[in-house]
Coordinates of C-alpha atoms and ligand atoms in Angstrom, one line a residue:
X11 CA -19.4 17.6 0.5
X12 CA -19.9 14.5 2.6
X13 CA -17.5 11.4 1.7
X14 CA -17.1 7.7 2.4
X15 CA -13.5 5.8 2.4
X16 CA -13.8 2.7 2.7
X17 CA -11.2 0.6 4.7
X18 CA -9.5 0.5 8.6
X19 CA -6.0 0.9 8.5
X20 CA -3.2 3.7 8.8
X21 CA -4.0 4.1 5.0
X22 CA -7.5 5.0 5.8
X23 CA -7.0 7.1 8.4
X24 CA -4.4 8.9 6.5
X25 CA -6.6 9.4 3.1
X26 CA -9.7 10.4 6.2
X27 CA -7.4 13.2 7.7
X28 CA -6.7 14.8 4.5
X29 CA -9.9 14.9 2.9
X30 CA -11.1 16.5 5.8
X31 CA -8.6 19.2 5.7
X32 CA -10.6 19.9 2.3
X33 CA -12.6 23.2 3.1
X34 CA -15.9 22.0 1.2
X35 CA -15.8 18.6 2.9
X36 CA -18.3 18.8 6.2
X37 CA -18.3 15.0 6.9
X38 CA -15.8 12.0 6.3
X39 CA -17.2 8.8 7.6
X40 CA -14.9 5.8 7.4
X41 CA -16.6 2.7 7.0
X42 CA -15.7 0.0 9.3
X43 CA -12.7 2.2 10.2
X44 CA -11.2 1.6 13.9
X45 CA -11.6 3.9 16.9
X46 CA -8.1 5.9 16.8
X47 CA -10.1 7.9 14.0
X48 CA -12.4 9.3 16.3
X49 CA -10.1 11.7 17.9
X50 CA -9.2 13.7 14.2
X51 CA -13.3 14.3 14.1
X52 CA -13.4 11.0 11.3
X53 CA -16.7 9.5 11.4
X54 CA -16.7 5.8 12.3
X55 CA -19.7 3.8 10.1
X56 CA -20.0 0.3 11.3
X57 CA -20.0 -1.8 8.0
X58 CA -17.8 -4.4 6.6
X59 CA -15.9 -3.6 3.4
X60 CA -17.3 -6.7 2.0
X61 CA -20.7 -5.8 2.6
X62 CA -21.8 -4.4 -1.0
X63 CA -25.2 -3.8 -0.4
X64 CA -25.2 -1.7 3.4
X65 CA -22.3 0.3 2.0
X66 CA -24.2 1.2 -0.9
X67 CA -27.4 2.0 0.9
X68 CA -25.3 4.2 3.5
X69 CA -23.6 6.2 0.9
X70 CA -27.4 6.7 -0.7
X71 CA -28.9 7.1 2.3
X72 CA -26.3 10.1 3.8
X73 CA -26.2 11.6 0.3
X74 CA -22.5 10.8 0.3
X75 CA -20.5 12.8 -3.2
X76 CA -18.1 9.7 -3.8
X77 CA -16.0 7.0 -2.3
X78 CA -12.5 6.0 -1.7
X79 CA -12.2 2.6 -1.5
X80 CA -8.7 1.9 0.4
X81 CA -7.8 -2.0 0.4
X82 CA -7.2 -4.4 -2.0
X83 CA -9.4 -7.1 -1.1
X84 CA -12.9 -4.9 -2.0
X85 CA -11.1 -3.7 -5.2
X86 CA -10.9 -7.2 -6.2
X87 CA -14.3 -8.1 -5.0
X88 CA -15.5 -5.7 -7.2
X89 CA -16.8 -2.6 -4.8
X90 CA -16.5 0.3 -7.4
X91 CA -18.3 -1.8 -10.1
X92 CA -21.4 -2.3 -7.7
X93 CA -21.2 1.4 -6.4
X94 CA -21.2 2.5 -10.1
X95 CA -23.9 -0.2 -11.1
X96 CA -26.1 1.8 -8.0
X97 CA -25.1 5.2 -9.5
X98 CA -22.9 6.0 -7.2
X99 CA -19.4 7.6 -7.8
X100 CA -16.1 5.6 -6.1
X101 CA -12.7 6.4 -6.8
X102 CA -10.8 3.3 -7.5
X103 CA -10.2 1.0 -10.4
X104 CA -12.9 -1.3 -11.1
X105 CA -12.6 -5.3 -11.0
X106 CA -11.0 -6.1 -14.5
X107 CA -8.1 -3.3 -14.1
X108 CA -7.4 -4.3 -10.3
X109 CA -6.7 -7.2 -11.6
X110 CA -3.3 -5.7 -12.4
X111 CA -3.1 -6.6 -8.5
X112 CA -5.1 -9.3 -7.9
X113 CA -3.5 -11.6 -10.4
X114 CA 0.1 -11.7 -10.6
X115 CA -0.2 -13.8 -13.9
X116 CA -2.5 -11.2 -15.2
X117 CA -0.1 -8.0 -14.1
X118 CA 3.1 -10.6 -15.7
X119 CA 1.2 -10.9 -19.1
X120 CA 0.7 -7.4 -19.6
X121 CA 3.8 -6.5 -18.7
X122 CA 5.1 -8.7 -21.5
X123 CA 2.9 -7.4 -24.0
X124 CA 3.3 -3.9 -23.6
X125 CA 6.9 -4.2 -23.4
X126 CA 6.6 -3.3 -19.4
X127 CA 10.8 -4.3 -17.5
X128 CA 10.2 -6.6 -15.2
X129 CA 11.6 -10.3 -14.0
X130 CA 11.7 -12.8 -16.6
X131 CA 9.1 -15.5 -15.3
X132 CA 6.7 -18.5 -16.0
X133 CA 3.3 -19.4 -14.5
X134 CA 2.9 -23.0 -13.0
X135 CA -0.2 -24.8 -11.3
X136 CA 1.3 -27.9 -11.4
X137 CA 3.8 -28.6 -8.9
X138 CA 6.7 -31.9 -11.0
X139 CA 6.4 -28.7 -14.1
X140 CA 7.3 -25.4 -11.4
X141 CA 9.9 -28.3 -9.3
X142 CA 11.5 -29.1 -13.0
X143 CA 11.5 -25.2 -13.6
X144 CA 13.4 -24.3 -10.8
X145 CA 15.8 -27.2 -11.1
X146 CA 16.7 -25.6 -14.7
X147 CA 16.7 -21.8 -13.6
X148 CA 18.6 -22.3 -10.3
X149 CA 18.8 -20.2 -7.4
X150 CA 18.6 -17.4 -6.1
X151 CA 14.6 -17.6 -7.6
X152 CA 11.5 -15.9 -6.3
X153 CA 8.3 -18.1 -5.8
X154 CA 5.3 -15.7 -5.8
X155 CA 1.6 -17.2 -5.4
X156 CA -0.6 -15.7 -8.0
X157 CA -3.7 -14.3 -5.7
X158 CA -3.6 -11.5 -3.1
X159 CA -1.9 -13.1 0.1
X160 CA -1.8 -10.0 2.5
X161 CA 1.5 -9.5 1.7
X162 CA 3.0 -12.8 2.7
X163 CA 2.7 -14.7 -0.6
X164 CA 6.1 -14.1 -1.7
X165 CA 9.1 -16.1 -1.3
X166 CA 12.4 -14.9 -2.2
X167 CA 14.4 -18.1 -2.3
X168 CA 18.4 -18.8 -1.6
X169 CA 18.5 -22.3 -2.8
X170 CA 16.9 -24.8 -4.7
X171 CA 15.2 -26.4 -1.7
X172 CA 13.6 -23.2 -0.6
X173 CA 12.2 -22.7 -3.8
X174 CA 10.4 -26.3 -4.3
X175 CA 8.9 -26.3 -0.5
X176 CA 7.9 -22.8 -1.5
X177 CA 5.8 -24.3 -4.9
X178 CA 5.2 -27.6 -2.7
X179 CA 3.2 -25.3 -0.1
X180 CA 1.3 -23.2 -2.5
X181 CA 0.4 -25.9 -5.1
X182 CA 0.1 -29.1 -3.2
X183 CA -0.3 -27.8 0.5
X184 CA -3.1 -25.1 -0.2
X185 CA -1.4 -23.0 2.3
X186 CA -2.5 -19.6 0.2
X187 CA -5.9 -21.4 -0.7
X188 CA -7.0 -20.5 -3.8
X189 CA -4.7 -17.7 -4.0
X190 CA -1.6 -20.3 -4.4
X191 CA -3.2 -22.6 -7.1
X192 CA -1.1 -21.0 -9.5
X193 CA 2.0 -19.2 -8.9
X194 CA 4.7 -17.5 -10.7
X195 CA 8.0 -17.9 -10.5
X196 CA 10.5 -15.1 -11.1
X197 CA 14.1 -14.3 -12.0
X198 CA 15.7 -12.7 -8.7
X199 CA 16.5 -8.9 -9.2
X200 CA 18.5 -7.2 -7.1
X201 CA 18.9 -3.0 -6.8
X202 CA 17.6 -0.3 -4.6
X203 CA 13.6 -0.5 -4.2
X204 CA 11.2 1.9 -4.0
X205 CA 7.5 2.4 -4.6
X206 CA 5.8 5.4 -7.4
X207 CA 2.7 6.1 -6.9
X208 CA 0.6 7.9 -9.1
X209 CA -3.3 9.6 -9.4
X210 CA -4.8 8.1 -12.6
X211 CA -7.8 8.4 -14.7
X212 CA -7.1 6.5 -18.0
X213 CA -3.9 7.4 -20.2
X214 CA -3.5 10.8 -17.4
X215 CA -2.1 10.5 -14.6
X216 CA -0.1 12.7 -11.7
X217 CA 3.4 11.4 -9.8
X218 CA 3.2 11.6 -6.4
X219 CA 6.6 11.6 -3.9
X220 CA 8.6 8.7 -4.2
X221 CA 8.1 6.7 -1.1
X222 CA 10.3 3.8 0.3
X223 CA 8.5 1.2 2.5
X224 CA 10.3 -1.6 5.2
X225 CA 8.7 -4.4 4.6
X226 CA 10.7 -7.6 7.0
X227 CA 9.3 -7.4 10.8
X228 CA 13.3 -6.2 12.1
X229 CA 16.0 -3.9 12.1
X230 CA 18.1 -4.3 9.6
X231 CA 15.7 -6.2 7.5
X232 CA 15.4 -9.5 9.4
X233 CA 12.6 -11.4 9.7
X234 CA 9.6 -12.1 8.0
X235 CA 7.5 -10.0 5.5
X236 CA 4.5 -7.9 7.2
X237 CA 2.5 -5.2 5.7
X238 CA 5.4 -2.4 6.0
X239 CA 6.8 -1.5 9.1
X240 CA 7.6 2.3 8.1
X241 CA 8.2 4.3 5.1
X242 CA 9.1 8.1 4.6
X243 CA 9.0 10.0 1.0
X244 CA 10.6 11.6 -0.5
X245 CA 13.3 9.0 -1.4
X246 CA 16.2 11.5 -1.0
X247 CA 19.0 8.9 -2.8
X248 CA 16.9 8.5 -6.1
X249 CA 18.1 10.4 -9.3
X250 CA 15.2 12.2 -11.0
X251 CA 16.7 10.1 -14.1
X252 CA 15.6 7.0 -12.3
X253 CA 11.8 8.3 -11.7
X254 CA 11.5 9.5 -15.1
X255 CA 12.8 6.2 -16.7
X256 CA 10.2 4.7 -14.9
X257 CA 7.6 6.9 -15.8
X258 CA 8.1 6.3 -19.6
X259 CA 9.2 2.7 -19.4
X260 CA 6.7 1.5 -17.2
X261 CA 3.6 3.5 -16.1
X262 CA 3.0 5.4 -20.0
X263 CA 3.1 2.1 -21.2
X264 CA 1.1 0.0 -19.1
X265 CA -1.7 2.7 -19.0
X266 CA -2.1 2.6 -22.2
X267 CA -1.9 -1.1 -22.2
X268 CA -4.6 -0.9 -19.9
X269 CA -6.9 1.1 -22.2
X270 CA -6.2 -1.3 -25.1
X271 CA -7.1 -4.1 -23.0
X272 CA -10.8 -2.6 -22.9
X273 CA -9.8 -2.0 -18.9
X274 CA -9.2 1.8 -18.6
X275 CA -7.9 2.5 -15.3
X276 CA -9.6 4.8 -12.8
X277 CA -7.4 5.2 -8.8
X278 CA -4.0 5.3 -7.3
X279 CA -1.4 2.7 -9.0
X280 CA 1.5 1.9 -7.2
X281 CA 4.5 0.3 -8.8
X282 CA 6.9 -1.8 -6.7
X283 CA 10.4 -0.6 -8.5
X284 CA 13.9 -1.9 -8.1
X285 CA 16.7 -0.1 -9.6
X286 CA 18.5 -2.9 -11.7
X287 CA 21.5 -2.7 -13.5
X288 CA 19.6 -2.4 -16.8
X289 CA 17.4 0.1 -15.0
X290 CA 13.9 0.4 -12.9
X291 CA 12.0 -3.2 -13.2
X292 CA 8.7 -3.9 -11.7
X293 CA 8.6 -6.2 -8.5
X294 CA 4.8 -5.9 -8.9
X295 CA 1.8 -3.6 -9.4
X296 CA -1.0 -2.7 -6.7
X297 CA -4.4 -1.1 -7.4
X298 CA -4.5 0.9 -4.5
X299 CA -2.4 3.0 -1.8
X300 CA 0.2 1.0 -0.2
X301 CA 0.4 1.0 3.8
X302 CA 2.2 2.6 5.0
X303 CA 3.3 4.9 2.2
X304 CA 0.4 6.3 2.3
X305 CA 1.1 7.8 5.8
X306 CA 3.7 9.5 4.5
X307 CA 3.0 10.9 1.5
X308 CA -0.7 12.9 1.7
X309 CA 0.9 14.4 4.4
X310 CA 3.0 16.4 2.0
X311 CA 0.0 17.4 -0.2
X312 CA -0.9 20.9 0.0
X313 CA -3.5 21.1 -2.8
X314 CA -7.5 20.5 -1.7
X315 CA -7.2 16.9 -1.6
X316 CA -11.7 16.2 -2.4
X317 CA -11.2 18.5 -5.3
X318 CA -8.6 17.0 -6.9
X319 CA -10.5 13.7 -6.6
X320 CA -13.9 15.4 -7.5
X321 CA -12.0 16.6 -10.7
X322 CA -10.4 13.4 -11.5
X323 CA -13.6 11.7 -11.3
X324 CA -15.3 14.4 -13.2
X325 CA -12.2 13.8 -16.2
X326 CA -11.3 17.0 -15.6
X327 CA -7.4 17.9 -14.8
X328 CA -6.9 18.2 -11.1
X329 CA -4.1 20.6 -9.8
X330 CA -2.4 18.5 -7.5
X331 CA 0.7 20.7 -5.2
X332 CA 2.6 18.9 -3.2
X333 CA 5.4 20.7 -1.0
X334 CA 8.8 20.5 -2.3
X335 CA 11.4 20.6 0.7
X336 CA 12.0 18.4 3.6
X337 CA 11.0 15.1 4.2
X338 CA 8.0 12.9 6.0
X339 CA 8.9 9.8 8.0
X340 CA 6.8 6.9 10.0
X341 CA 7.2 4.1 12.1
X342 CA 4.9 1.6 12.6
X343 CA 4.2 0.4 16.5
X344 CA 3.2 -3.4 16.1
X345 CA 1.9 -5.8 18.5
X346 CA 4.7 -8.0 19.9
X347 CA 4.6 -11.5 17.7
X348 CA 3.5 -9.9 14.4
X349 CA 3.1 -11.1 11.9
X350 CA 2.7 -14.0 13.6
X351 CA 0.3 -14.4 16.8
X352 CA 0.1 -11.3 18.9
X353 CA -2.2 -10.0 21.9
X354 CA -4.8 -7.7 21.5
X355 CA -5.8 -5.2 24.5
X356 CA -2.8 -3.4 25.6
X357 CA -3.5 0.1 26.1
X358 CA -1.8 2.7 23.5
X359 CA -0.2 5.8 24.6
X360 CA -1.8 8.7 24.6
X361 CA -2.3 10.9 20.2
X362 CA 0.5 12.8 20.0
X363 CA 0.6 16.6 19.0
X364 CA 2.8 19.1 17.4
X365 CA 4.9 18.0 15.1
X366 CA 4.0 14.3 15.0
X367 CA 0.8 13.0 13.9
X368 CA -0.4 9.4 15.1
X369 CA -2.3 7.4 12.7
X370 CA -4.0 4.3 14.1
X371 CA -4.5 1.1 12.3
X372 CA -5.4 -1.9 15.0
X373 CA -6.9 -0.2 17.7
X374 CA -9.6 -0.1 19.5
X375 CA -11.6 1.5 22.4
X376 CA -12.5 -1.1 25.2
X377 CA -15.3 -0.7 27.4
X378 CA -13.6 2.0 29.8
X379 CA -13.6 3.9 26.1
X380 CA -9.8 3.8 26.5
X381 CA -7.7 2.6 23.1
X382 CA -6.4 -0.5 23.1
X383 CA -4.4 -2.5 20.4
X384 CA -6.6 -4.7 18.4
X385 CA -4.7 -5.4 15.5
X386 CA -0.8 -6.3 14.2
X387 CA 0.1 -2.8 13.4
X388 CA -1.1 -0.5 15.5
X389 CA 0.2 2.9 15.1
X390 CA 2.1 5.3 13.1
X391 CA 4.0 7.9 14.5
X392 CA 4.7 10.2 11.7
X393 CA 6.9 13.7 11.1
X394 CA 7.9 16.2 8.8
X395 CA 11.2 18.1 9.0
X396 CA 14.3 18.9 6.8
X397 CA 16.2 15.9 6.8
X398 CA 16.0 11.9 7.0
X399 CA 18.0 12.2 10.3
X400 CA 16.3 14.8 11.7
X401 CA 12.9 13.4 11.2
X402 CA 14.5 10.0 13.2
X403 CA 15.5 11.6 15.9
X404 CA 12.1 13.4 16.7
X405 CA 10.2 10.1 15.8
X406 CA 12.8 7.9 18.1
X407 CA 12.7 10.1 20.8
X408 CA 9.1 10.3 20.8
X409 CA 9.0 6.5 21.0
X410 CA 11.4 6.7 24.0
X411 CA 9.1 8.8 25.8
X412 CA 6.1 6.4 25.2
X413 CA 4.8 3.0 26.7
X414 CA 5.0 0.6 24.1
X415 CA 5.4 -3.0 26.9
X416 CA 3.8 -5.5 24.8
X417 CA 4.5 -3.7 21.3
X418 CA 7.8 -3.4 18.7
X419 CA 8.9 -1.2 16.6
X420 CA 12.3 -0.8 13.6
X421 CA 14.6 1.4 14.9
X422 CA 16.7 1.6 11.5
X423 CA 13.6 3.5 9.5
X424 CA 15.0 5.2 6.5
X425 CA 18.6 4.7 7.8
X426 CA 19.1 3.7 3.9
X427 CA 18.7 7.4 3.1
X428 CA 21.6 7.8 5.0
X429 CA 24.0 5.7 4.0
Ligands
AMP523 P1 5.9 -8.2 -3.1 O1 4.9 -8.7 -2.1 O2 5.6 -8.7 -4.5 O3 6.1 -6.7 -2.9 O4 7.3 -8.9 -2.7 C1 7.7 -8.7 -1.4 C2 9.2 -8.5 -1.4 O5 9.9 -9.5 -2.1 C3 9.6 -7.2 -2.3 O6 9.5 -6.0 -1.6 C4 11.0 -7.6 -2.7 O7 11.9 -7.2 -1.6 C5 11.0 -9.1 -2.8 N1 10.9 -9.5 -4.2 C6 9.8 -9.7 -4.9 N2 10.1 -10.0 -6.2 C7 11.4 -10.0 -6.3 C8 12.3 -10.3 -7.3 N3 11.9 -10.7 -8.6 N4 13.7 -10.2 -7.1 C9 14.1 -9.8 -5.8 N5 13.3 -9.5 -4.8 C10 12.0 -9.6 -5.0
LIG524 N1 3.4 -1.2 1.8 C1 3.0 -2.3 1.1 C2 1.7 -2.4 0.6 O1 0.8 -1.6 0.9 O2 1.4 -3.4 -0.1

């Protein structure tokens, strides 16, 4: 089999790694993909993500089987409905059910329909109605702007105040562009959070590890939001109660929802959970792998990886094995100033072996073809051994050993688990 993931990040080279474990896949190309692939024997394929057309003609032209498509940008911009329009086979939800990321609104009003836990909330896109809202409701209050904002569109607010500059920026300011024009504002929850992902193909679907993700920039969760700055699965502290809770109260439910919607949904979902008082509630709903969960949970797979995809897409029932001890940790090496500016160029440390895999999101080779950042993350350094606190110390002393002048990293990664 030859196969195409679309994408550049971690996530990619993750979901690249595994597939080619697969012993009927001969090629992976990654397509732009960024040089710390190159090394795992990924080929790079130098195309855009939002360059329909060449990515179509590419997977014609190499005969490729079928596609992942990785980010949530080209789900939204509708990738797998043009690959299937050409013929082609991508897994991935098409346009109308990624909207279950793409619009908060959307992902709120089905919630609400199909009887979906989650914060109570209301959808403004004018600012005096969202500023008179948040008067009534009080603080804390979460702001959230409707579109996909890399992350950052989310403002969890302490006071009043907070909350109105938050609706002034995204409504008046344009700071989110069209992404902000409408946003929804949300009762605060507060609880343990964790993300459940899951394999679907219309009402099936197969659980993956939980995973639990870092998203502020600091130890000990200060500072801003960024993409995630380390995650392991499984999440050791959660009761299988929780997990199956979730499954019946929110992901039966909204697949189904889904289907009756006329939007049947093909691709990895990924529910943002937090463990409330009244029990799991859904901080929000991606289309796609998250990053960097994704880093550390196909690393636990053991099944063939592009069969159980082949047989997903084929509506057949795909024997997914994952393995059932231990645990897999990661944390991310950032450039200094993310998620803010940062410098590109420094040179990385040399892959690691062993027992710790590197995955590589912003780097690049310069023209001495050494690697050098080019991006906010950078690298993952990733394990697998029995316990949370084991699989710290071999990551932290790892990171002791290596250059990283010019780059950060958390040193508290799944310290929760510990607690
Ligand atoms: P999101 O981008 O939607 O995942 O939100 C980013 C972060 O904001 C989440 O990981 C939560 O920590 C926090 N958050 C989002 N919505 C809420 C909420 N309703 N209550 C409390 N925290 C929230
Ligand atoms: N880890 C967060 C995300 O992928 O959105």
């Amino acid at each position: 089999m030859k196969l195409l993931v679309v994408g550049s990040g971690g996530r990619e080279h993750a979901i690249a790694k595994k597939l080619l474990e697969s012993v009927d896949v001969e090629k992976v190309f990654v397509a732009p993909g960024n040089s710390g692939m190159v090394a795992d024997g990924i080929d790079l394929v130098n195309i855009g993500i939002s360059e329909h057309s060449s990515l179509i003609a590419f997977a014609q032209e190499e005969g490729i089987d079928w596609t992942f498509v990785g980010p949530d940008d080209a789900l939204a911009a509708g990738l797998v409905d043009d690959f299937e329009a050409a013929g082609l086979q991508a897994f991935g939800p098409r346009k109308n059910a990624a909207e279950l990321e793409w619009s908060k609104d959307f992902a709120k009003s089905i919630m609400t329909k199909y009887g979906v836990p989650t914060a109570r909330y209301e959808t403004f896109s004018d600012f005096e109605a969202a500023k008179a809202y948040i008067e009534a409701q009080g603080a804390p209050i979460v702001v959230k702007a409707d579109g996909l904002a890399l992350g950052k569109g989310v403002v969890v607010a302490e006071t009043v105040e907070e909350a109105t500059a938050a609706a002034h920026d995204m409504l008046l300011d344009n700071k989110f562009g069209d992404s902000g024009a409408r946003v929804v504002i949300e009762e605060f929850l507060s609880g343990e959070e964790f993300s459940l992902f899951a394999f679907v193909n219309g009402e099936n679907f197969y659980l993956m590890p939980t995973a639990q993700d870092h998203k502020r920039a600091f130890t000990g969760d200060k500072g801003p939001n960024t993409g995630g700055m380390g995650a392991y699965a499984p999440v050791p502290h959660l009761s299988a109660g929780v997990v199956d809770q979730s499954v019946e109260t929110i992901i039966k439910p909204v697949l189904k929802g889904m289907i009756a919607e006329g939007r049947p949904y093909l691709g990895v979902l990924y529910a943002g959970l937090i463990v409330t008082a009244e029990g799991p509630k859904v901080i929000e709903f991606n289309a796609r792998f998250g990053d960097p969960e994704t880093q550390v949970i196909l690393p636990r797979l053991t099944s063939n990886f592009a069969e159980n995809i082949t047989d997903l897409l084929a509506g057949k029932i795909p024997a997914f094995t994952w393995l059932e001890t231990g645990v897999t940790l990661g944390v991310v090496v950032a450039s200094e100033g993310y998620p803010l500016e940062y410098e590109k160029g420094v040179r990385l440390p040399a892959k690691t072996s062993g027992d710790i895999e590197t995955y590589y999101a912003g780097a690049i080779f310069n023209a001495d073809q050494e690697l050098v950042s080019n991006g906010g993350r950078v690298y993952m350094l990733v394990t697998t051994q029995e316990t949370v606190s084991q699989a710290q110390k071999v990551i932290y002393q790892q990171l002791d050993r290596q250059d990283t002048a010019g780059m950060f990293y958390r040193t508290d990664i799944g310290n929760k688990a510990n607690q």
